């Protein structure tokens, strides 16, 4: 609906002379025009001055409110009667359906053309003839069927009229003439009413309801299929998740049983410790690790120094007498290193730990528990710490440090200060005093690689003899590690 201001701006362009509708341009000025108002029938005067747009006015009375609207209805009817054809716009409808399943929402949208743009032949035209409960502006009969043509100038179809048209189910088109310049005559109105489609809109199309219904059914069925697929997928996902959860729980259960068994073995081990000690004591002489260190250090159980038989926390991990592993570590990592090398590389605790796992019998139940450390409870971890090879070695090494054999260097590494004990004099003198002899047994792979690379640079780029190049590489590596 347009407001009254715009209505007031529209001047009446047509008058009716007899049955003939005449445009202001077709009549002489003044009362000589001989025209009457199409709406109220009053006498009109043609205003054709120099200032204002030429127009008709009611003679000696107020302008009537429907004059312009009715005049244009007359004009439209006259044009349609004359041309007997009308271009109708295309009608495209869109439908959308939305649904949800398993928290997922899906929307289906599609559109369909109900009718294409087309020029239709008109049989006959009727003006403002009441039809059921409404008075259409113009009724054009096409192929024997009525087409209601609503002319909108200032007054567009309101919802009440639209509802009535829908109820009547008669094809209806609205023509928007609000933008047409009426001062230039019938031609511009003709093109708007007959030829143009851009200013026309379907208010009702008899095919729309059923086609819209079909489109909606199609979308609903597609939506249902998609939602069903989502539901199936989600069900399957849920089923797999439940299955995996069961498997996980079963696995955890199995691991728990294993842990309980190992913990049980640990407690048994702790309870029967005194029996185990005497058993280990009897086995010492037959332990390969003991035989090896006894031979290297030329000692027996009787001559074994006290610092190689120190009880430490964590030692229950070893399934042997503590003299076996402590003498083993001393003989492998410390004993006579200065005799062998001028510069023994600092000892790594990790390397000692590795040696133990390679050459000593360990309690497997505890190793199993270590592999499940992440899921043990605090009290179980406390038990496990009694079976800790790294912890036991660390404590043993600290005792050696106190005894003056080792000195802490850096990053769990110790340098050797003394490689034998006073009562145990070396049999031979170091005869390598003039040459550099390095020990790389404590180096990590990465350090060994760096050492060799640096030595090569000093040798080939610096032109040093090999022995000096190695010495420089070795010293720089140790001093850098110290700084870190
Ligand atoms: Zn009038």
PDB file of C-alpha atoms and ligand atoms in Angstrom, residues 12 36-42 44 58 61-68, ligand 1:
ATOM      1  CA  UNK A  12      -5.625  12.366 -13.647  1.00  0.00           C
ATOM      2  CA  UNK A  36     -16.320  12.806 -17.583  1.00  0.00           C
ATOM      3  CA  UNK A  37     -14.568  11.070 -14.603  1.00  0.00           C
ATOM      4  CA  UNK A  38     -14.338   7.272 -15.047  1.00  0.00           C
ATOM      5  CA  UNK A  39     -14.957   6.833 -11.312  1.00  0.00           C
ATOM      6  CA  UNK A  40     -17.743   9.259 -10.378  1.00  0.00           C
ATOM      7  CA  UNK A  41     -19.037  10.429 -13.788  1.00  0.00           C
ATOM      8  CA  UNK A  42     -18.567  14.130 -12.968  1.00  0.00           C
ATOM      9  CA  UNK A  44     -14.005  17.177 -16.181  1.00  0.00           C
ATOM     10  CA  UNK A  58     -13.195  17.700 -11.658  1.00  0.00           C
ATOM     11  CA  UNK A  61     -15.966  20.092  -7.179  1.00  0.00           C
ATOM     12  CA  UNK A  62     -13.404  18.152  -5.143  1.00  0.00           C
ATOM     13  CA  UNK A  63     -11.231  15.575  -6.870  1.00  0.00           C
ATOM     14  CA  UNK A  64     -12.711  12.136  -6.226  1.00  0.00           C
ATOM     15  CA  UNK A  65     -10.360   9.655  -4.516  1.00  0.00           C
ATOM     16  CA  UNK A  66     -10.572   6.823  -7.080  1.00  0.00           C
ATOM     17  CA  UNK A  67     -10.349   8.879 -10.265  1.00  0.00           C
ATOM     18  CA  UNK A  68      -6.752   8.016 -11.218  1.00  0.00           C
TER      19      UNK A  68
HETATM   20 ZN1  LIG B   1     -14.510  11.421 -10.071  1.00  0.00          ZN
END
